[in-house]
PDB file of C-alpha atoms in Angstrom:
ATOM      1  CA  UNK A   1       0.000   0.000   0.000  1.00 73.00           C
ATOM      2  CA  UNK A   2       1.152   3.499  -0.813  1.00 95.00           C
ATOM      3  CA  UNK A   3       1.131   6.946   0.777  1.00 98.00           C
ATOM      4  CA  UNK A   4       0.872   9.698  -1.840  1.00 98.00           C
ATOM      5  CA  UNK A   5       1.644  13.406  -1.690  1.00 98.00           C
ATOM      6  CA  UNK A   6      -0.414  15.429  -4.164  1.00 98.00           C
ATOM      7  CA  UNK A   7       1.452  18.455  -5.560  1.00 97.00           C
ATOM      8  CA  UNK A   8      -0.516  20.908  -7.651  1.00 95.00           C
ATOM      9  CA  UNK A   9      -1.906  24.421  -7.798  1.00 92.00           C
ATOM     10  CA  UNK A  10      -5.388  25.225  -6.508  1.00 91.00           C
ATOM     11  CA  UNK A  11      -5.701  28.954  -7.103  1.00 88.00           C
ATOM     12  CA  UNK A  12      -8.635  29.159  -9.528  1.00 89.00           C
ATOM     13  CA  UNK A  13     -11.793  27.208 -10.370  1.00 92.00           C
ATOM     14  CA  UNK A  14     -10.165  25.165 -13.146  1.00 90.00           C
ATOM     15  CA  UNK A  15      -7.254  24.117 -10.936  1.00 91.00           C
ATOM     16  CA  UNK A  16      -9.571  23.270  -8.027  1.00 93.00           C
ATOM     17  CA  UNK A  17     -11.755  21.170 -10.323  1.00 94.00           C
ATOM     18  CA  UNK A  18      -8.697  19.292 -11.584  1.00 94.00           C
ATOM     19  CA  UNK A  19      -7.271  18.657  -8.135  1.00 95.00           C
ATOM     20  CA  UNK A  20     -10.682  17.457  -6.896  1.00 97.00           C
ATOM     21  CA  UNK A  21     -10.805  14.919  -9.757  1.00 97.00           C
ATOM     22  CA  UNK A  22      -7.318  13.745  -8.806  1.00 98.00           C
ATOM     23  CA  UNK A  23      -8.291  13.453  -5.134  1.00 98.00           C
ATOM     24  CA  UNK A  24     -11.296  11.331  -6.173  1.00 98.00           C
ATOM     25  CA  UNK A  25      -9.128   9.126  -8.392  1.00 98.00           C
ATOM     26  CA  UNK A  26      -6.577   8.571  -5.620  1.00 98.00           C
ATOM     27  CA  UNK A  27      -9.353   7.788  -3.125  1.00 98.00           C
ATOM     28  CA  UNK A  28     -10.725   5.177  -5.560  1.00 98.00           C
ATOM     29  CA  UNK A  29      -7.361   3.473  -6.073  1.00 98.00           C
ATOM     30  CA  UNK A  30      -7.157   0.311  -3.914  1.00 97.00           C
ATOM     31  CA  UNK A  31      -3.340   0.514  -3.825  1.00 97.00           C
ATOM     32  CA  UNK A  32      -3.331   3.959  -2.202  1.00 98.00           C
ATOM     33  CA  UNK A  33      -3.364   3.721   1.581  1.00 97.00           C
ATOM     34  CA  UNK A  34      -3.633   7.471   2.038  1.00 97.00           C
ATOM     35  CA  UNK A  35      -2.865  10.705   0.282  1.00 97.00           C
ATOM     36  CA  UNK A  36      -2.077  14.204   1.459  1.00 98.00           C
ATOM     37  CA  UNK A  37      -3.486  17.121  -0.484  1.00 97.00           C
ATOM     38  CA  UNK A  38      -2.141  20.502   0.687  1.00 95.00           C
ATOM     39  CA  UNK A  39      -5.439  22.003  -0.449  1.00 92.00           C
ATOM     40  CA  UNK A  40      -7.041  20.271   2.524  1.00 91.00           C
ATOM     41  CA  UNK A  41      -4.082  20.637   4.888  1.00 85.00           C
ATOM     42  CA  UNK A  42      -4.881  23.898   6.606  1.00 82.00           C
ATOM     43  CA  UNK A  43      -3.501  24.364  10.089  1.00 88.00           C
ATOM     44  CA  UNK A  44      -6.177  25.300  12.645  1.00 90.00           C
ATOM     45  CA  UNK A  45      -5.631  28.539  14.521  1.00 92.00           C
ATOM     46  CA  UNK A  46      -3.354  30.142  11.948  1.00 93.00           C
ATOM     47  CA  UNK A  47      -4.372  32.909   9.563  1.00 92.00           C
ATOM     48  CA  UNK A  48      -3.528  32.294   5.917  1.00 89.00           C
ATOM     49  CA  UNK A  49      -0.831  34.651   4.670  1.00 92.00           C
ATOM     50  CA  UNK A  50       0.799  35.366   8.040  1.00 95.00           C
ATOM     51  CA  UNK A  51       4.478  34.550   8.611  1.00 96.00           C
ATOM     52  CA  UNK A  52       3.514  31.899  11.202  1.00 96.00           C
ATOM     53  CA  UNK A  53       1.093  30.264   8.765  1.00 94.00           C
ATOM     54  CA  UNK A  54       3.750  30.263   6.008  1.00 95.00           C
ATOM     55  CA  UNK A  55       6.389  28.665   8.232  1.00 97.00           C
ATOM     56  CA  UNK A  56       4.078  25.974   9.591  1.00 96.00           C
ATOM     57  CA  UNK A  57       2.577  25.222   6.178  1.00 96.00           C
ATOM     58  CA  UNK A  58       6.054  24.826   4.669  1.00 97.00           C
ATOM     59  CA  UNK A  59       7.131  22.489   7.490  1.00 97.00           C
ATOM     60  CA  UNK A  60       3.927  20.451   7.199  1.00 97.00           C
ATOM     61  CA  UNK A  61       4.186  20.051   3.427  1.00 97.00           C
ATOM     62  CA  UNK A  62       7.864  19.067   3.502  1.00 98.00           C
ATOM     63  CA  UNK A  63       7.166  16.556   6.299  1.00 98.00           C
ATOM     64  CA  UNK A  64       4.322  15.086   4.236  1.00 98.00           C
ATOM     65  CA  UNK A  65       6.594  14.698   1.193  1.00 98.00           C
ATOM     66  CA  UNK A  66       9.160  12.994   3.454  1.00 98.00           C
ATOM     67  CA  UNK A  67       6.428  10.619   4.685  1.00 98.00           C
ATOM     68  CA  UNK A  68       5.098   9.846   1.201  1.00 98.00           C
ATOM     69  CA  UNK A  69       6.130   6.867  -0.894  1.00 98.00           C
ATOM     70  CA  UNK A  70       5.383   8.700  -4.128  1.00 98.00           C
ATOM     71  CA  UNK A  71       4.496  12.226  -5.267  1.00 98.00           C
ATOM     72  CA  UNK A  72       1.805  12.914  -7.836  1.00 98.00           C
ATOM     73  CA  UNK A  73       2.421  16.264  -9.523  1.00 97.00           C
ATOM     74  CA  UNK A  74      -0.125  18.222 -11.565  1.00 96.00           C
ATOM     75  CA  UNK A  75       1.628  20.265 -14.225  1.00 93.00           C
ATOM     76  CA  UNK A  76      -1.147  21.968 -16.184  1.00 82.00           C
ATOM     77  CA  UNK A  77      -0.165  25.579 -15.897  1.00 74.00           C
ATOM     78  CA  UNK A  78      -1.243  28.833 -17.509  1.00 67.00           C
ATOM     79  CA  UNK A  79       0.829  29.733 -20.573  1.00 63.00           C
ATOM     80  CA  UNK A  80       3.303  26.902 -19.924  1.00 59.00           C
ATOM     81  CA  UNK A  81       4.473  28.588 -16.721  1.00 70.00           C
ATOM     82  CA  UNK A  82       5.111  26.208 -13.857  1.00 72.00           C
ATOM     83  CA  UNK A  83       3.541  27.004 -10.483  1.00 87.00           C
ATOM     84  CA  UNK A  84       6.574  27.671  -8.275  1.00 91.00           C
ATOM     85  CA  UNK A  85       5.202  25.802  -5.246  1.00 94.00           C
ATOM     86  CA  UNK A  86       4.414  22.714  -7.302  1.00 95.00           C
ATOM     87  CA  UNK A  87       7.826  22.881  -8.981  1.00 94.00           C
ATOM     88  CA  UNK A  88       9.491  23.043  -5.558  1.00 97.00           C
ATOM     89  CA  UNK A  89       7.496  20.019  -4.321  1.00 98.00           C
ATOM     90  CA  UNK A  90       8.374  17.985  -7.424  1.00 97.00           C
ATOM     91  CA  UNK A  91      12.045  18.980  -7.203  1.00 97.00           C
ATOM     92  CA  UNK A  92      12.201  18.206  -3.493  1.00 98.00           C
ATOM     93  CA  UNK A  93      10.594  14.806  -4.120  1.00 98.00           C
ATOM     94  CA  UNK A  94      13.047  14.021  -6.920  1.00 98.00           C
ATOM     95  CA  UNK A  95      16.006  15.029  -4.753  1.00 98.00           C
ATOM     96  CA  UNK A  96      14.587  12.862  -1.952  1.00 98.00           C
ATOM     97  CA  UNK A  97      14.502   9.917  -4.385  1.00 98.00           C
ATOM     98  CA  UNK A  98      10.716   9.714  -4.319  1.00 98.00           C
ATOM     99  CA  UNK A  99       9.116   8.515  -7.554  1.00 98.00           C
ATOM    100  CA  UNK A 100       7.220  11.355  -9.229  1.00 98.00           C
ATOM    101  CA  UNK A 101       4.076  10.574 -11.223  1.00 98.00           C
ATOM    102  CA  UNK A 102       3.186  13.530 -13.438  1.00 98.00           C
ATOM    103  CA  UNK A 103      -0.332  14.309 -14.594  1.00 97.00           C
ATOM    104  CA  UNK A 104      -0.380  16.576 -17.665  1.00 95.00           C
ATOM    105  CA  UNK A 105      -3.900  16.941 -19.055  1.00 93.00           C
ATOM    106  CA  UNK A 106      -3.511  20.134 -21.076  1.00 90.00           C
ATOM    107  CA  UNK A 107      -1.915  20.125 -24.499  1.00 87.00           C
ATOM    108  CA  UNK A 108       1.057  22.278 -23.503  1.00 87.00           C
ATOM    109  CA  UNK A 109       4.829  21.976 -23.690  1.00 88.00           C
ATOM    110  CA  UNK A 110       6.390  20.408 -20.612  1.00 89.00           C
ATOM    111  CA  UNK A 111       9.326  21.952 -18.771  1.00 89.00           C
ATOM    112  CA  UNK A 112      12.429  19.834 -19.401  1.00 92.00           C
ATOM    113  CA  UNK A 113      13.248  19.560 -15.685  1.00 94.00           C
ATOM    114  CA  UNK A 114       9.836  18.040 -15.026  1.00 94.00           C
ATOM    115  CA  UNK A 115      10.042  15.805 -18.114  1.00 95.00           C
ATOM    116  CA  UNK A 116      13.461  14.454 -17.185  1.00 96.00           C
ATOM    117  CA  UNK A 117      12.692  14.026 -13.483  1.00 96.00           C
ATOM    118  CA  UNK A 118       9.443  12.092 -13.699  1.00 98.00           C
ATOM    119  CA  UNK A 119       8.981   8.373 -13.114  1.00 98.00           C
ATOM    120  CA  UNK A 120       5.612   8.050 -14.818  1.00 98.00           C
ATOM    121  CA  UNK A 121       3.659  10.311 -17.156  1.00 98.00           C
ATOM    122  CA  UNK A 122      -0.147  10.274 -17.283  1.00 98.00           C
ATOM    123  CA  UNK A 123      -2.571  12.308 -19.405  1.00 96.00           C
ATOM    124  CA  UNK A 124      -5.891  11.853 -17.527  1.00 96.00           C
ATOM    125  CA  UNK A 125      -6.763  12.233 -13.842  1.00 95.00           C
ATOM    126  CA  UNK A 126      -8.917   9.130 -14.055  1.00 95.00           C
ATOM    127  CA  UNK A 127      -5.822   7.056 -14.908  1.00 97.00           C
ATOM    128  CA  UNK A 128      -4.683   7.569 -11.313  1.00 98.00           C
ATOM    129  CA  UNK A 129      -7.589   5.431 -10.090  1.00 98.00           C
ATOM    130  CA  UNK A 130      -6.101   2.430 -11.926  1.00 97.00           C
ATOM    131  CA  UNK A 131      -2.374   3.219 -11.721  1.00 98.00           C
ATOM    132  CA  UNK A 132      -0.465   0.468  -9.904  1.00 98.00           C
ATOM    133  CA  UNK A 133       1.200   2.372  -7.076  1.00 98.00           C
ATOM    134  CA  UNK A 134       2.609  -0.944  -5.778  1.00 96.00           C
ATOM    135  CA  UNK A 135       4.826  -1.656  -8.795  1.00 97.00           C
ATOM    136  CA  UNK A 136       5.054   1.936 -10.120  1.00 97.00           C
ATOM    137  CA  UNK A 137       5.256   1.173 -13.839  1.00 98.00           C
ATOM    138  CA  UNK A 138       7.407   3.681 -15.698  1.00 98.00           C
ATOM    139  CA  UNK A 139       6.200   5.758 -18.608  1.00 97.00           C
ATOM    140  CA  UNK A 140       7.927   8.750 -20.126  1.00 96.00           C
ATOM    141  CA  UNK A 141       7.073  12.015 -21.792  1.00 96.00           C
ATOM    142  CA  UNK A 142       8.121  12.134 -25.452  1.00 94.00           C
ATOM    143  CA  UNK A 143       6.844  15.571 -26.469  1.00 92.00           C
ATOM    144  CA  UNK A 144       8.472  18.945 -26.905  1.00 91.00           C
ATOM    145  CA  UNK A 145      10.157  20.512 -23.862  1.00 91.00           C
ATOM    146  CA  UNK A 146      11.098  24.049 -22.903  1.00 87.00           C
TER     147      UNK A 146
END
């Protein structure tokens, strides 16, 4: 069984809709023991945007990546620009030798650092419901990179 960290932006309605579909797919996957979605990881008693909130949120997210067996990263960004928080989470996971499963639903060019650092590349959120997180089959991105 697998613990998953879900890295992805959730700043507008489209991004929230996408991350909700991914959360549903992970919840439906019998090989996923649990998953952490920072979207749902608010810290009670802290006000969003304050220095205390920022410090504690950073510590919590890094600890959750450390605890995870695998990181799922959502890389559908506006105008091919990577969300800096998601990029940090993916980079930290790669450096920590965690397999990174990338979900890339939009028809955009992928950043070469993401393309070269991924373990598996998926095109639909629903594919995460069936992905074998026990054996972690590899698949690679073969498109254009920037």
